[in-house]
């Protein structure tokens, strides 16, 4: 059995992060049927919420 967990990552001068979007229905789907644009949008939202200026 193959499990699929879509992931996105980013890095900037003071932060590097990776987001794994784990949904039960996606884990068993064919990898080509997972909406990676949706995962990227969710990652961008998380990134915007956690970024803070240094100092």
mmCIF file of C-alpha atoms in Angstrom:
data_model
loop_
_atom_site.group_PDB
_atom_site.id
_atom_site.type_symbol
_atom_site.label_atom_id
_atom_site.label_comp_id
_atom_site.label_asym_id
_atom_site.label_seq_id
_atom_site.Cartn_x
_atom_site.Cartn_y
_atom_site.Cartn_z
ATOM 1 C CA UNK A 1 0.000 0.000 0.000
ATOM 2 C CA UNK A 2 1.196 3.492 -0.833
ATOM 3 C CA UNK A 3 0.424 6.480 1.352
ATOM 4 C CA UNK A 4 0.362 9.987 -0.041
ATOM 5 C CA UNK A 5 1.015 13.046 2.096
ATOM 6 C CA UNK A 6 1.357 16.298 0.145
ATOM 7 C CA UNK A 7 3.977 18.708 1.476
ATOM 8 C CA UNK A 8 5.104 22.254 0.785
ATOM 9 C CA UNK A 9 8.145 24.072 2.114
ATOM 10 C CA UNK A 10 9.647 27.547 2.161
ATOM 11 C CA UNK A 11 12.712 29.286 3.387
ATOM 12 C CA UNK A 12 13.681 32.900 3.855
ATOM 13 C CA UNK A 13 16.626 34.578 5.606
ATOM 14 C CA UNK A 14 15.521 33.574 9.115
ATOM 15 C CA UNK A 15 12.996 30.769 8.714
ATOM 16 C CA UNK A 16 12.695 27.409 7.038
ATOM 17 C CA UNK A 17 9.575 25.321 7.360
ATOM 18 C CA UNK A 18 7.786 22.376 5.863
ATOM 19 C CA UNK A 19 4.052 21.792 6.028
ATOM 20 C CA UNK A 20 2.520 18.330 5.623
ATOM 21 C CA UNK A 21 -1.198 18.317 4.940
ATOM 22 C CA UNK A 22 -2.509 15.023 6.289
ATOM 23 C CA UNK A 23 -6.085 14.108 5.489
ATOM 24 C CA UNK A 24 -7.399 10.572 5.799
ATOM 25 C CA UNK A 25 -9.067 10.739 2.400
ATOM 26 C CA UNK A 26 -5.851 11.876 0.670
ATOM 27 C CA UNK A 27 -3.594 9.239 2.196
ATOM 28 C CA UNK A 28 -5.160 6.484 0.094
ATOM 29 C CA UNK A 29 -5.857 8.513 -3.080
ATOM 30 C CA UNK A 30 -3.824 8.255 -6.228
ATOM 31 C CA UNK A 31 -1.071 10.869 -5.883
ATOM 32 C CA UNK A 32 -2.048 12.478 -9.196
ATOM 33 C CA UNK A 33 -5.560 13.208 -7.933
ATOM 34 C CA UNK A 34 -4.464 15.300 -4.912
ATOM 35 C CA UNK A 35 -5.046 19.033 -5.413
ATOM 36 C CA UNK A 36 -1.551 20.442 -4.877
ATOM 37 C CA UNK A 37 -2.746 23.992 -5.574
ATOM 38 C CA UNK A 38 -5.040 23.701 -2.554
ATOM 39 C CA UNK A 39 -2.143 22.437 -0.435
ATOM 40 C CA UNK A 40 -0.013 25.370 -1.636
ATOM 41 C CA UNK A 41 -2.779 27.842 -0.717
ATOM 42 C CA UNK A 42 -3.059 26.334 2.769
ATOM 43 C CA UNK A 43 0.719 26.503 3.179
ATOM 44 C CA UNK A 44 0.758 30.161 2.123
ATOM 45 C CA UNK A 45 -1.917 30.909 4.729
ATOM 46 C CA UNK A 46 0.084 29.182 7.474
ATOM 47 C CA UNK A 47 3.224 31.027 6.365
ATOM 48 C CA UNK A 48 1.512 34.422 6.504
ATOM 49 C CA UNK A 49 0.111 33.672 9.970
ATOM 50 C CA UNK A 50 3.412 32.609 11.552
ATOM 51 C CA UNK A 51 5.889 35.071 10.047
ATOM 52 C CA UNK A 52 7.031 37.651 12.581
ATOM 53 C CA UNK A 53 9.706 40.337 12.369
ATOM 54 C CA UNK A 54 12.935 39.579 14.222
ATOM 55 C CA UNK A 55 13.429 41.719 17.303
#
